[in-house]
Amino acid sequence: MGFSGHLVFARSSRPLRKSPVFDGAEDAVDLDERRVGGWQTVQLRQGTWNVERLPAVVDWTGAPACVADVSDSDLALVTGLDTTGRRWQAWLNLDAVARLLVEEPDDVDDPITWLYTPAFHEAVRRKRAELDQAIPEDAEGALAWAEAAGVHPPAERSAVEKLLRSQKPFAEDLFRALLDTLGFPRPTNA
């Protein structure tokens, strides 16, 4: 079983997990991934935090922030917010996302059996194509957010799109790779 929870990425001169935003989240863990400029990541288990608190992180830090909502290490929904309130989202590990988001037809008698049918695989293919169409807009949003965060020079949109289409066994690794691709300094312990 993989990790399910949130990875919150923000800039602060103080330890991010000490923010009042994380009060009551005893499981908040500073990941040993500090980056130049005060960028850091806090990991929280599922059910102890939610993405609706992202504006409070931005307010507390005075800088753009993002959060990856990770499900069993298989997939993640990344949500970013800048200081003007502009928001963006992108899915990571689209094959797993497509399988999760496919709607089961009403006439299915056995949901487990349906997972092995050609109809299911076709539905997943169509959902994956739908998700793929959103990638250029998702990449634009991510790049605008990174620029608002002070990342210069900006990343190439094609590199961000390629990463958003890529697959890795762990969504957490894709999240870190997304931050690297957007141009944030690599972790100082890397």
PDB file of C-alpha atoms in Angstrom:
ATOM      1  CA  MET A   1       0.000   0.000   0.000  1.00  0.00           C
ATOM      2  CA  GLY A   2       1.345   3.397  -0.987  1.00  0.00           C
ATOM      3  CA  PHE A   3       1.129   6.863   0.487  1.00  0.00           C
ATOM      4  CA  SER A   4      -2.226   8.649   0.612  1.00  0.00           C
ATOM      5  CA  GLY A   5      -2.221  12.233   1.745  1.00  0.00           C
ATOM      6  CA  HIS A   6      -0.979  15.670   0.829  1.00  0.00           C
ATOM      7  CA  LEU A   7       2.378  17.094  -0.159  1.00  0.00           C
ATOM      8  CA  VAL A   8       2.326  20.851   0.448  1.00  0.00           C
ATOM      9  CA  PHE A   9       5.045  22.866  -1.311  1.00  0.00           C
ATOM     10  CA  ALA A  10       5.652  26.473  -0.283  1.00  0.00           C
ATOM     11  CA  ARG A  11       8.352  29.019   0.509  1.00  0.00           C
ATOM     12  CA  SER A  12       9.088  30.123   4.047  1.00  0.00           C
ATOM     13  CA  SER A  13      12.088  31.259   6.040  1.00  0.00           C
ATOM     14  CA  ARG A  14      10.649  29.294   8.977  1.00  0.00           C
ATOM     15  CA  PRO A  15       9.870  25.564   9.076  1.00  0.00           C
ATOM     16  CA  LEU A  16       6.691  25.228   7.039  1.00  0.00           C
ATOM     17  CA  ARG A  17       5.171  22.581   9.295  1.00  0.00           C
ATOM     18  CA  LYS A  18       5.256  25.106  12.162  1.00  0.00           C
ATOM     19  CA  SER A  19       2.718  27.238  10.293  1.00  0.00           C
ATOM     20  CA  PRO A  20      -0.582  27.711  12.141  1.00  0.00           C
ATOM     21  CA  VAL A  21      -2.169  26.324   8.970  1.00  0.00           C
ATOM     22  CA  PHE A  22      -1.018  22.872  10.096  1.00  0.00           C
ATOM     23  CA  ASP A  23      -2.224  23.184  13.704  1.00  0.00           C
ATOM     24  CA  GLY A  24      -3.961  20.002  14.677  1.00  0.00           C
ATOM     25  CA  ALA A  25      -2.073  17.956  12.078  1.00  0.00           C
ATOM     26  CA  GLU A  26       0.267  16.093  14.423  1.00  0.00           C
ATOM     27  CA  ASP A  27       1.478  13.965  11.541  1.00  0.00           C
ATOM     28  CA  ALA A  28       2.870  16.929   9.553  1.00  0.00           C
ATOM     29  CA  VAL A  29       6.384  15.941   8.502  1.00  0.00           C
ATOM     30  CA  ASP A  30       9.003  18.184   6.943  1.00  0.00           C
ATOM     31  CA  LEU A  31      10.393  16.189   4.054  1.00  0.00           C
ATOM     32  CA  ASP A  32      14.136  16.492   3.769  1.00  0.00           C
ATOM     33  CA  GLU A  33      13.749  18.291   0.456  1.00  0.00           C
ATOM     34  CA  ARG A  34      14.622  21.897   1.216  1.00  0.00           C
ATOM     35  CA  ARG A  35      15.351  23.911  -1.864  1.00  0.00           C
ATOM     36  CA  VAL A  36      17.270  27.152  -2.293  1.00  0.00           C
ATOM     37  CA  GLY A  37      15.103  30.180  -1.582  1.00  0.00           C
ATOM     38  CA  GLY A  38      13.235  28.625   1.347  1.00  0.00           C
ATOM     39  CA  TRP A  39      11.115  26.228  -0.733  1.00  0.00           C
ATOM     40  CA  GLN A  40      10.112  23.185   1.293  1.00  0.00           C
ATOM     41  CA  THR A  41       7.611  20.341   1.340  1.00  0.00           C
ATOM     42  CA  VAL A  42       5.413  19.132   4.178  1.00  0.00           C
ATOM     43  CA  GLN A  43       3.799  15.687   4.041  1.00  0.00           C
ATOM     44  CA  LEU A  44       0.453  14.994   5.743  1.00  0.00           C
ATOM     45  CA  ARG A  45      -1.554  11.781   5.930  1.00  0.00           C
ATOM     46  CA  GLN A  46      -4.983  11.581   4.312  1.00  0.00           C
ATOM     47  CA  GLY A  47      -7.750  13.050   6.434  1.00  0.00           C
ATOM     48  CA  THR A  48      -5.606  15.474   8.433  1.00  0.00           C
ATOM     49  CA  TRP A  49      -5.564  18.359   5.941  1.00  0.00           C
ATOM     50  CA  ASN A  50      -7.431  19.444   2.816  1.00  0.00           C
ATOM     51  CA  VAL A  51      -6.785  21.554  -0.247  1.00  0.00           C
ATOM     52  CA  GLU A  52      -9.249  24.210   0.945  1.00  0.00           C
ATOM     53  CA  ARG A  53      -6.483  25.336   3.326  1.00  0.00           C
ATOM     54  CA  LEU A  54      -4.165  26.239   0.432  1.00  0.00           C
ATOM     55  CA  PRO A  55      -5.175  29.949   0.489  1.00  0.00           C
ATOM     56  CA  ALA A  56      -4.167  30.061   4.169  1.00  0.00           C
ATOM     57  CA  VAL A  57      -0.721  28.684   3.252  1.00  0.00           C
ATOM     58  CA  VAL A  58      -0.345  31.393   0.586  1.00  0.00           C
ATOM     59  CA  ASP A  59      -1.437  34.053   3.085  1.00  0.00           C
ATOM     60  CA  TRP A  60       0.943  32.796   5.794  1.00  0.00           C
ATOM     61  CA  THR A  61       3.949  32.528   3.474  1.00  0.00           C
ATOM     62  CA  GLY A  62       3.162  35.498   1.248  1.00  0.00           C
ATOM     63  CA  ALA A  63       4.170  33.356  -1.727  1.00  0.00           C
ATOM     64  CA  PRO A  64       2.555  30.981  -4.207  1.00  0.00           C
ATOM     65  CA  ALA A  65       2.087  27.427  -2.945  1.00  0.00           C
ATOM     66  CA  CYS A  66       0.824  24.125  -4.274  1.00  0.00           C
ATOM     67  CA  VAL A  67      -0.389  20.822  -2.929  1.00  0.00           C
ATOM     68  CA  ALA A  68      -0.403  17.335  -4.385  1.00  0.00           C
ATOM     69  CA  ASP A  69      -3.363  15.260  -3.206  1.00  0.00           C
ATOM     70  CA  VAL A  70      -1.854  11.763  -3.538  1.00  0.00           C
ATOM     71  CA  SER A  71      -3.927   8.591  -3.660  1.00  0.00           C
ATOM     72  CA  ASP A  72      -2.116   5.377  -2.707  1.00  0.00           C
ATOM     73  CA  SER A  73       1.018   6.639  -4.525  1.00  0.00           C
ATOM     74  CA  ASP A  74      -0.763   5.803  -7.811  1.00  0.00           C
ATOM     75  CA  LEU A  75      -1.967   9.251  -8.842  1.00  0.00           C
ATOM     76  CA  ALA A  76      -2.151  12.835  -7.645  1.00  0.00           C
ATOM     77  CA  LEU A  77      -4.118  15.974  -8.299  1.00  0.00           C
ATOM     78  CA  VAL A  78      -1.831  19.002  -8.010  1.00  0.00           C
ATOM     79  CA  THR A  79      -3.426  22.337  -7.180  1.00  0.00           C
ATOM     80  CA  GLY A  80      -1.423  25.550  -7.232  1.00  0.00           C
ATOM     81  CA  LEU A  81      -2.389  29.006  -6.034  1.00  0.00           C
ATOM     82  CA  ASP A  82      -0.557  32.307  -6.430  1.00  0.00           C
ATOM     83  CA  THR A  83      -0.827  35.425  -4.300  1.00  0.00           C
ATOM     84  CA  THR A  84      -3.452  36.979  -6.599  1.00  0.00           C
ATOM     85  CA  GLY A  85      -5.778  33.999  -6.150  1.00  0.00           C
ATOM     86  CA  ARG A  86      -5.068  32.504  -9.588  1.00  0.00           C
ATOM     87  CA  ARG A  87      -5.413  28.710  -9.351  1.00  0.00           C
ATOM     88  CA  TRP A  88      -4.341  25.834 -11.590  1.00  0.00           C
ATOM     89  CA  GLN A  89      -4.664  22.060 -11.427  1.00  0.00           C
ATOM     90  CA  ALA A  90      -3.076  19.097 -13.142  1.00  0.00           C
ATOM     91  CA  TRP A  91      -3.340  15.332 -12.746  1.00  0.00           C
ATOM     92  CA  LEU A  92      -0.243  13.127 -12.428  1.00  0.00           C
ATOM     93  CA  ASN A  93      -0.102   9.525 -13.731  1.00  0.00           C
ATOM     94  CA  LEU A  94      -2.926   9.877 -16.253  1.00  0.00           C
ATOM     95  CA  ASP A  95      -3.346   6.150 -16.909  1.00  0.00           C
ATOM     96  CA  ALA A  96      -4.248   5.569 -13.256  1.00  0.00           C
ATOM     97  CA  VAL A  97      -6.411   8.706 -13.237  1.00  0.00           C
ATOM     98  CA  ALA A  98      -8.319   7.518 -16.302  1.00  0.00           C
ATOM     99  CA  ARG A  99      -9.023   4.141 -14.680  1.00  0.00           C
ATOM    100  CA  LEU A 100     -10.267   5.911 -11.550  1.00  0.00           C
ATOM    101  CA  LEU A 101     -12.473   8.446 -13.331  1.00  0.00           C
ATOM    102  CA  VAL A 102     -14.179   6.084 -15.782  1.00  0.00           C
ATOM    103  CA  GLU A 103     -17.848   5.942 -14.935  1.00  0.00           C
ATOM    104  CA  GLU A 104     -19.343   2.523 -14.562  1.00  0.00           C
ATOM    105  CA  PRO A 105     -22.391   2.007 -16.809  1.00  0.00           C
ATOM    106  CA  ASP A 106     -25.732   1.506 -15.050  1.00  0.00           C
ATOM    107  CA  ASP A 107     -26.234  -1.911 -16.647  1.00  0.00           C
ATOM    108  CA  VAL A 108     -23.073  -3.478 -15.126  1.00  0.00           C
ATOM    109  CA  ASP A 109     -23.970  -6.416 -12.898  1.00  0.00           C
ATOM    110  CA  ASP A 110     -20.499  -7.152 -11.533  1.00  0.00           C
ATOM    111  CA  PRO A 111     -18.120  -4.178 -11.205  1.00  0.00           C
ATOM    112  CA  ILE A 112     -15.077  -6.427 -10.768  1.00  0.00           C
ATOM    113  CA  THR A 113     -15.787  -8.375 -13.960  1.00  0.00           C
ATOM    114  CA  TRP A 114     -16.387  -5.131 -15.863  1.00  0.00           C
ATOM    115  CA  LEU A 115     -12.772  -4.103 -15.181  1.00  0.00           C
ATOM    116  CA  TYR A 116     -11.638  -6.926 -17.490  1.00  0.00           C
ATOM    117  CA  THR A 117     -13.957  -6.230 -20.406  1.00  0.00           C
ATOM    118  CA  PRO A 118     -13.133  -4.557 -23.718  1.00  0.00           C
ATOM    119  CA  ALA A 119     -15.800  -1.955 -22.885  1.00  0.00           C
ATOM    120  CA  PHE A 120     -13.898  -0.915 -19.752  1.00  0.00           C
ATOM    121  CA  HIS A 121     -10.605  -0.665 -21.638  1.00  0.00           C
ATOM    122  CA  GLU A 122     -12.264   1.432 -24.348  1.00  0.00           C
ATOM    123  CA  ALA A 123     -13.798   3.712 -21.717  1.00  0.00           C
ATOM    124  CA  VAL A 124     -10.363   4.137 -20.115  1.00  0.00           C
ATOM    125  CA  ARG A 125      -8.822   4.945 -23.509  1.00  0.00           C
ATOM    126  CA  ARG A 126     -11.466   7.628 -24.143  1.00  0.00           C
ATOM    127  CA  LYS A 127     -11.027   9.110 -20.638  1.00  0.00           C
ATOM    128  CA  ARG A 128      -7.234   9.139 -21.082  1.00  0.00           C
ATOM    129  CA  ALA A 129      -7.643  11.003 -24.392  1.00  0.00           C
ATOM    130  CA  GLU A 130      -9.945  13.507 -22.672  1.00  0.00           C
ATOM    131  CA  LEU A 131      -7.399  14.081 -19.907  1.00  0.00           C
ATOM    132  CA  ASP A 132      -4.634  14.446 -22.484  1.00  0.00           C
ATOM    133  CA  GLN A 133      -6.528  17.277 -24.200  1.00  0.00           C
ATOM    134  CA  ALA A 134      -6.370  19.318 -20.985  1.00  0.00           C
ATOM    135  CA  ILE A 135      -2.580  19.043 -20.664  1.00  0.00           C
ATOM    136  CA  PRO A 136      -1.632  22.174 -22.678  1.00  0.00           C
ATOM    137  CA  GLU A 137      -3.896  24.327 -20.484  1.00  0.00           C
ATOM    138  CA  ASP A 138      -2.662  22.573 -17.319  1.00  0.00           C
ATOM    139  CA  ALA A 139       0.955  23.204 -18.352  1.00  0.00           C
ATOM    140  CA  GLU A 140       0.214  26.890 -19.038  1.00  0.00           C
ATOM    141  CA  GLY A 141      -1.299  27.231 -15.569  1.00  0.00           C
ATOM    142  CA  ALA A 142       1.677  25.533 -13.944  1.00  0.00           C
ATOM    143  CA  LEU A 143       4.118  27.769 -15.814  1.00  0.00           C
ATOM    144  CA  ALA A 144       2.229  30.950 -14.875  1.00  0.00           C
ATOM    145  CA  TRP A 145       2.230  29.806 -11.242  1.00  0.00           C
ATOM    146  CA  ALA A 146       5.983  29.072 -11.306  1.00  0.00           C
ATOM    147  CA  GLU A 147       6.653  32.483 -12.845  1.00  0.00           C
ATOM    148  CA  ALA A 148       4.552  34.125 -10.102  1.00  0.00           C
ATOM    149  CA  ALA A 149       6.700  32.189  -7.615  1.00  0.00           C
ATOM    150  CA  GLY A 150       9.808  33.845  -9.068  1.00  0.00           C
ATOM    151  CA  VAL A 151      11.153  30.970 -11.155  1.00  0.00           C
ATOM    152  CA  HIS A 152      13.360  32.337 -13.940  1.00  0.00           C
ATOM    153  CA  PRO A 153      13.975  31.498 -16.664  1.00  0.00           C
ATOM    154  CA  PRO A 154      10.623  29.858 -17.283  1.00  0.00           C
ATOM    155  CA  ALA A 155      10.551  26.194 -18.209  1.00  0.00           C
ATOM    156  CA  GLU A 156       9.712  25.082 -21.709  1.00  0.00           C
ATOM    157  CA  ARG A 157       6.005  24.327 -22.031  1.00  0.00           C
ATOM    158  CA  SER A 158       6.794  21.190 -24.032  1.00  0.00           C
ATOM    159  CA  ALA A 159       8.888  19.841 -21.125  1.00  0.00           C
ATOM    160  CA  VAL A 160       6.031  20.428 -18.673  1.00  0.00           C
ATOM    161  CA  GLU A 161       3.539  18.796 -21.047  1.00  0.00           C
ATOM    162  CA  LYS A 162       5.844  15.804 -21.468  1.00  0.00           C
ATOM    163  CA  LEU A 163       6.100  15.403 -17.701  1.00  0.00           C
ATOM    164  CA  LEU A 164       2.312  15.668 -17.276  1.00  0.00           C
ATOM    165  CA  ARG A 165       1.953  12.837 -19.801  1.00  0.00           C
ATOM    166  CA  SER A 166       4.611  10.655 -18.168  1.00  0.00           C
ATOM    167  CA  GLN A 167       4.066   7.704 -15.842  1.00  0.00           C
ATOM    168  CA  LYS A 168       6.031   6.686 -12.759  1.00  0.00           C
ATOM    169  CA  PRO A 169       5.324   4.011 -10.187  1.00  0.00           C
ATOM    170  CA  PHE A 170       5.011   6.694  -7.477  1.00  0.00           C
ATOM    171  CA  ALA A 171       3.000   9.877  -7.939  1.00  0.00           C
ATOM    172  CA  GLU A 172       5.196  11.507  -5.271  1.00  0.00           C
ATOM    173  CA  ASP A 173       8.188  11.124  -7.610  1.00  0.00           C
ATOM    174  CA  LEU A 174       6.224  12.749 -10.422  1.00  0.00           C
ATOM    175  CA  PHE A 175       5.348  15.665  -8.141  1.00  0.00           C
ATOM    176  CA  ARG A 176       9.031  16.229  -7.338  1.00  0.00           C
ATOM    177  CA  ALA A 177       9.887  15.916 -11.029  1.00  0.00           C
ATOM    178  CA  LEU A 178       7.183  18.475 -11.877  1.00  0.00           C
ATOM    179  CA  LEU A 179       8.726  20.982  -9.454  1.00  0.00           C
ATOM    180  CA  ASP A 180      12.170  20.323 -10.987  1.00  0.00           C
ATOM    181  CA  THR A 181      10.816  20.668 -14.521  1.00  0.00           C
ATOM    182  CA  LEU A 182       9.097  23.948 -13.666  1.00  0.00           C
ATOM    183  CA  GLY A 183      12.526  25.286 -12.725  1.00  0.00           C
ATOM    184  CA  PHE A 184      12.509  25.294  -8.931  1.00  0.00           C
ATOM    185  CA  PRO A 185      15.993  24.665  -7.529  1.00  0.00           C
ATOM    186  CA  ARG A 186      16.639  21.016  -6.855  1.00  0.00           C
ATOM    187  CA  PRO A 187      16.597  19.905  -3.214  1.00  0.00           C
ATOM    188  CA  THR A 188      19.845  20.796  -1.488  1.00  0.00           C
ATOM    189  CA  ASN A 189      20.223  17.223  -0.248  1.00  0.00           C
ATOM    190  CA  ALA A 190      19.846  15.735  -3.760  1.00  0.00           C
TER     191      ALA A 190
END
